[in-house]
CSV table of C-alpha atoms in Angstrom, one decimal:
chain,number,residue,atom,x,y,z
Y,20,UNK,CA,-5.4,-14.8,28.0
Y,21,UNK,CA,-5.5,-12.6,24.9
Y,22,UNK,CA,-5.3,-15.0,21.3
Y,23,UNK,CA,-4.8,-11.2,20.3
Y,24,UNK,CA,-2.6,-7.9,21.1
Y,25,UNK,CA,-5.2,-5.2,23.2
Y,26,UNK,CA,-5.8,-2.6,21.1
Y,27,UNK,CA,-4.3,-0.2,23.7
Y,28,UNK,CA,-0.9,-2.6,24.3
Y,29,UNK,CA,-1.0,-1.7,20.4
Y,30,UNK,CA,-1.0,2.1,21.1
Y,31,UNK,CA,1.9,1.7,24.0
Y,32,UNK,CA,3.6,-0.4,22.0
Y,33,UNK,CA,3.6,1.9,19.5
Y,34,UNK,CA,4.7,5.1,21.5
Y,35,UNK,CA,7.4,2.8,23.2
Y,36,UNK,CA,9.1,2.4,19.8
Y,37,UNK,CA,8.7,5.8,19.3
Y,38,UNK,CA,11.0,6.8,22.4
Y,39,UNK,CA,13.3,4.4,21.6
Y,40,UNK,CA,12.6,1.2,24.1
Y,41,UNK,CA,12.3,-2.3,22.9
Y,42,UNK,CA,8.4,-2.9,23.6
Y,43,UNK,CA,7.3,-6.7,23.3
Y,44,UNK,CA,3.8,-8.4,23.9
Y,45,UNK,CA,4.1,-11.3,26.5
Y,46,UNK,CA,0.9,-13.7,24.3
Y,47,UNK,CA,1.2,-16.6,27.4
Y,48,UNK,CA,1.1,-14.1,29.8
Y,49,UNK,CA,-1.3,-11.1,28.5
Y,50,UNK,CA,1.5,-8.9,29.6
Y,51,UNK,CA,3.0,-5.6,27.9
Y,52,UNK,CA,6.5,-5.5,28.4
Y,53,UNK,CA,9.1,-3.2,28.1
Y,54,UNK,CA,13.3,-2.8,28.0
Y,55,UNK,CA,16.1,-1.4,26.9
Y,56,UNK,CA,17.1,-1.5,23.4
Y,57,UNK,CA,20.4,-3.6,24.2
Y,58,UNK,CA,18.3,-6.1,24.9
Y,59,UNK,CA,17.0,-8.2,22.4
Y,60,UNK,CA,13.2,-9.0,23.3
Y,61,UNK,CA,14.7,-12.9,23.4
Y,62,UNK,CA,16.8,-11.9,26.9
Y,63,UNK,CA,14.0,-8.2,27.8
Y,64,UNK,CA,13.5,-10.8,30.9
Y,65,UNK,CA,16.8,-12.1,32.2
Y,66,UNK,CA,17.5,-8.0,32.3
Y,67,UNK,CA,15.4,-5.3,33.9
Y,68,UNK,CA,13.0,-4.6,32.2
Y,69,UNK,CA,8.9,-3.0,33.4
Y,70,UNK,CA,5.8,-4.3,33.1
Y,71,UNK,CA,3.4,-1.4,32.2
Y,72,UNK,CA,-0.5,-1.1,33.0
Y,73,UNK,CA,-3.7,0.2,32.1
Y,74,UNK,CA,-7.2,1.0,33.2
Y,75,UNK,CA,-10.1,3.2,33.0
Y,76,UNK,CA,-9.1,6.0,35.0
Y,77,UNK,CA,-13.0,7.1,34.9
Y,78,UNK,CA,-15.9,4.3,35.0
Y,79,UNK,CA,-17.3,3.0,31.3
Y,80,UNK,CA,-15.5,5.4,29.6
Y,81,UNK,CA,-13.1,3.8,27.3
Y,82,UNK,CA,-9.7,3.9,27.6
Y,83,UNK,CA,-8.8,6.0,24.8
Y,84,UNK,CA,-10.7,9.1,25.8
Y,85,UNK,CA,-9.6,8.7,29.2
Y,86,UNK,CA,-6.4,6.3,30.9
Y,87,UNK,CA,-4.1,6.1,32.8
Y,88,UNK,CA,-0.7,3.6,33.1
Y,89,UNK,CA,1.1,1.9,35.7
Y,90,UNK,CA,4.8,1.0,35.0
Y,91,UNK,CA,7.0,-0.8,37.9
Y,92,UNK,CA,10.0,-2.0,36.9
Y,93,UNK,CA,11.9,-5.5,37.7
Y,94,UNK,CA,14.5,-7.9,38.0
Y,95,UNK,CA,15.3,-11.6,37.7
Y,96,UNK,CA,15.5,-12.4,40.7
Y,97,UNK,CA,16.3,-16.1,40.8
Y,98,UNK,CA,14.6,-19.0,39.1
Y,99,UNK,CA,11.0,-18.0,37.1
Y,100,UNK,CA,10.5,-14.6,40.1
Y,101,UNK,CA,10.9,-11.3,39.3
Y,102,UNK,CA,11.8,-8.8,42.2
Y,103,UNK,CA,10.9,-5.3,41.7
Y,104,UNK,CA,12.7,-2.7,41.7
Y,105,UNK,CA,11.2,1.0,41.4
Y,106,UNK,CA,8.2,2.5,39.8
Y,107,UNK,CA,9.3,4.2,36.1
Y,108,UNK,CA,6.3,5.6,35.9
Y,109,UNK,CA,2.6,6.1,37.5
Y,110,UNK,CA,-0.4,8.5,36.2
Y,111,UNK,CA,-1.4,10.9,38.6
Y,112,UNK,CA,-4.5,12.0,36.7
Y,113,UNK,CA,-6.4,10.3,33.8
Y,114,UNK,CA,-5.8,11.3,30.1
Y,115,UNK,CA,-6.3,10.0,27.0
Y,116,UNK,CA,-4.5,6.8,26.3
Y,117,UNK,CA,-2.4,8.3,23.1
Y,118,UNK,CA,-1.1,11.0,25.7
Y,119,UNK,CA,-0.8,9.1,28.8
Y,120,UNK,CA,1.3,6.4,26.4
Y,121,UNK,CA,3.9,8.7,25.1
Y,122,UNK,CA,4.1,10.4,28.4
Y,123,UNK,CA,4.7,7.2,30.0
Y,124,UNK,CA,7.3,6.0,27.6
Y,125,UNK,CA,9.2,9.0,28.0
Y,126,UNK,CA,9.4,8.1,31.5
Y,127,UNK,CA,10.7,4.7,30.6
Y,128,UNK,CA,13.7,6.1,28.7
Y,129,UNK,CA,14.6,8.2,30.6
Y,130,UNK,CA,14.4,5.5,33.5
Y,131,UNK,CA,16.7,2.9,30.5
Y,132,UNK,CA,19.0,5.5,30.2
Y,133,UNK,CA,22.5,6.1,31.4
Y,134,UNK,CA,22.6,7.0,34.0
Y,135,UNK,CA,19.3,7.4,34.8
Y,136,UNK,CA,18.0,10.6,35.2
Y,137,UNK,CA,16.6,12.3,38.1
Y,138,UNK,CA,14.3,14.8,39.6
Y,139,UNK,CA,15.5,15.9,42.7
Y,140,UNK,CA,19.1,16.0,40.2
Y,141,UNK,CA,17.2,18.4,38.7
Y,142,UNK,CA,15.7,20.6,41.8
Y,143,UNK,CA,19.4,20.0,42.9
Y,144,UNK,CA,20.9,21.6,39.8
Y,145,UNK,CA,18.3,24.7,40.1
Y,146,UNK,CA,19.7,25.4,43.8
Y,147,UNK,CA,23.1,25.2,43.0
Y,148,UNK,CA,22.6,28.1,41.1
Y,149,UNK,CA,22.0,30.4,43.3
Y,150,UNK,CA,24.3,28.6,45.7
Y,151,UNK,CA,22.0,27.1,47.7
Y,152,UNK,CA,23.7,23.6,49.6
Y,153,UNK,CA,21.3,21.5,51.0
Y,154,UNK,CA,21.0,18.0,52.8
Y,155,UNK,CA,19.1,14.4,53.1
Y,156,UNK,CA,16.2,15.2,55.0
Y,157,UNK,CA,14.9,11.8,54.2
Y,158,UNK,CA,16.8,9.4,52.3
Y,159,UNK,CA,15.3,9.5,48.8
Y,160,UNK,CA,11.7,11.7,49.6
Y,161,UNK,CA,13.5,15.0,50.2
Y,162,UNK,CA,15.8,18.0,50.7
Y,163,UNK,CA,16.6,19.4,53.9
Y,164,UNK,CA,17.2,23.2,53.8
Y,165,UNK,CA,18.7,25.1,56.5
Y,166,UNK,CA,17.5,29.1,56.4
Y,167,UNK,CA,20.6,30.2,57.8
Y,168,UNK,CA,23.4,28.8,54.2
Y,169,UNK,CA,26.2,29.6,56.8
Y,170,UNK,CA,25.2,28.0,59.5
Y,171,UNK,CA,27.4,25.2,60.7
Y,172,UNK,CA,26.5,21.7,60.3
Y,173,UNK,CA,25.1,21.3,64.1
Y,174,UNK,CA,23.5,23.8,63.9
Y,175,UNK,CA,21.6,23.5,60.8
Y,176,UNK,CA,18.2,22.3,62.6
Y,177,UNK,CA,18.3,25.4,64.4
Y,178,UNK,CA,14.6,28.1,64.7
Y,179,UNK,CA,13.5,26.9,61.2
Y,180,UNK,CA,14.5,24.8,58.5
Y,181,UNK,CA,13.0,24.4,54.5
Y,182,UNK,CA,12.2,20.2,53.8
Y,183,UNK,CA,11.5,20.1,49.7
Y,184,UNK,CA,9.8,16.8,48.5
Y,185,UNK,CA,7.4,15.6,45.9
Y,186,UNK,CA,4.1,14.8,45.9
Y,187,UNK,CA,3.9,11.7,45.7
Y,188,UNK,CA,6.8,10.8,48.6
Y,189,UNK,CA,10.1,10.2,46.1
Y,190,UNK,CA,12.4,12.7,44.6
Y,191,UNK,CA,13.9,10.1,43.3
Y,192,UNK,CA,11.3,9.7,39.9
Y,193,UNK,CA,12.6,10.3,36.8
Y,194,UNK,CA,11.2,14.2,35.4
Y,195,UNK,CA,8.9,12.7,33.2
Y,196,UNK,CA,7.1,11.0,36.1
Y,197,UNK,CA,7.1,14.7,37.8
Y,198,UNK,CA,4.3,15.8,39.8
Y,199,UNK,CA,4.9,19.2,41.3
Y,200,UNK,CA,7.9,19.8,44.2
Y,201,UNK,CA,6.5,20.9,47.8
Y,202,UNK,CA,8.1,23.1,50.0
Y,203,UNK,CA,7.2,23.5,53.4
Y,204,UNK,CA,8.9,25.8,56.5
Y,205,UNK,CA,9.8,23.1,59.4
Y,206,UNK,CA,10.9,24.1,63.4
Y,207,UNK,CA,13.6,22.8,65.2
Y,208,UNK,CA,11.1,19.9,66.4
Y,209,UNK,CA,10.3,18.7,63.0
Y,210,UNK,CA,6.9,20.0,63.6
Y,211,UNK,CA,5.4,22.8,59.8
Y,212,UNK,CA,5.0,26.2,60.4
Y,213,UNK,CA,2.0,27.1,58.7
Y,214,UNK,CA,0.6,26.4,55.4
Y,215,UNK,CA,2.6,24.8,52.2
Y,216,UNK,CA,5.0,27.9,51.6
Y,217,UNK,CA,4.7,26.3,47.7
Y,218,UNK,CA,2.9,24.2,45.8
Y,219,UNK,CA,4.3,23.2,42.3
Y,220,UNK,CA,0.3,22.6,40.1
Y,221,UNK,CA,-2.0,20.9,40.9
Y,222,UNK,CA,-1.2,17.9,40.8
Y,223,UNK,CA,-1.1,16.8,37.8
Y,224,UNK,CA,1.9,16.0,35.3
Y,225,UNK,CA,4.1,18.9,34.9
Y,226,UNK,CA,7.2,20.3,33.0
Y,227,UNK,CA,9.6,19.6,36.0
Y,228,UNK,CA,12.6,21.7,34.5
Y,229,UNK,CA,10.4,24.8,35.2
Y,230,UNK,CA,8.8,24.0,38.5
Y,231,UNK,CA,12.1,22.8,39.4
Y,232,UNK,CA,13.3,26.7,39.2
Y,233,UNK,CA,10.5,28.0,40.1
Y,234,UNK,CA,11.1,25.9,42.9
Y,235,UNK,CA,14.7,27.5,43.4
Y,236,UNK,CA,14.1,31.0,43.1
Y,237,UNK,CA,11.4,30.6,45.9
Y,238,UNK,CA,13.7,28.7,48.3
Y,239,UNK,CA,16.2,31.1,47.0
Y,240,UNK,CA,14.1,34.4,48.2
Y,241,UNK,CA,13.5,33.0,51.4
Y,242,UNK,CA,17.2,31.2,52.6
Y,243,UNK,CA,17.8,35.7,51.5
Y,244,UNK,CA,19.7,37.8,54.4
Y,245,UNK,CA,16.5,38.6,56.8
Y,246,UNK,CA,16.7,42.1,56.0
Y,247,UNK,CA,15.2,41.4,53.3
Y,248,UNK,CA,12.2,40.6,55.0
Y,249,UNK,CA,11.7,40.8,58.6
Y,250,UNK,CA,10.8,43.2,60.3
Y,251,UNK,CA,11.5,40.9,63.8
Y,252,UNK,CA,12.6,42.0,67.1
Y,253,UNK,CA,14.1,38.8,67.9
Y,254,UNK,CA,17.4,39.8,65.1
Y,255,UNK,CA,18.8,41.7,68.5
Y,256,UNK,CA,18.3,38.8,70.7
Y,257,UNK,CA,19.1,36.3,68.4
Y,258,UNK,CA,20.9,37.4,65.9
Y,259,UNK,CA,19.6,36.0,62.4
Y,260,UNK,CA,17.6,33.7,64.2
Y,261,UNK,CA,13.7,34.8,64.3
Y,262,UNK,CA,10.8,34.8,66.1
Y,263,UNK,CA,7.9,33.0,65.3
Y,264,UNK,CA,5.7,35.7,64.7
Y,265,UNK,CA,8.4,37.3,62.3
Y,266,UNK,CA,6.4,38.9,59.4
Y,267,UNK,CA,8.9,36.3,57.0
Y,268,UNK,CA,7.0,33.4,58.1
Y,269,UNK,CA,3.8,34.8,57.9
Y,270,UNK,CA,4.5,35.3,53.9
Y,271,UNK,CA,3.1,31.9,54.2
């Protein structure tokens, strides 16, 4: 049991307050909790709240120098129990505690926002600027983009498609927790073809709007008419479909 509020908790709570989020130190259990400002501290556990934990990113290095944070959202599940409902923030790579606290606070504020913004929604908006439509590749985990945007739905898996995902395997994370989009070409059998077509960033946090715009530009370039990139003989055999040896797919 903590008899006083740890300095790490004080730093994080200050960042939460600055981001417009309620912060509470639960002394009996030694827990740092975040809650919407619409809920009083006394009622924080009666609704959705976020439990924030911190740890050293590097052994023997103080947390104020290099820390990781994890913020998990919970809701009441009857009696004294709580059910986890999602991860609001998880540090992709350690940073000084004050920087991590500020980023985590921004993510938690977005988590409590109504409606809650998602990185996936930001990507879809960027793709819509090019008139590109997507379909659900794996629910909550990624999007599929038909290489032939004019294909009928029944032909959407024909020959090739692009699969877009996030480094942590989710597209429902809030923009402040974004660590980079990935794009891979898949065959009609679902097998990856070549290396990743696009990888955003280096694994650390990055600006979701900028990464979404960059990923959308790559996708838009890729799904344009074949005559922009392709010298493939398969055009004569399959119309707009491509052969596996097409230079378009060797661009990876």
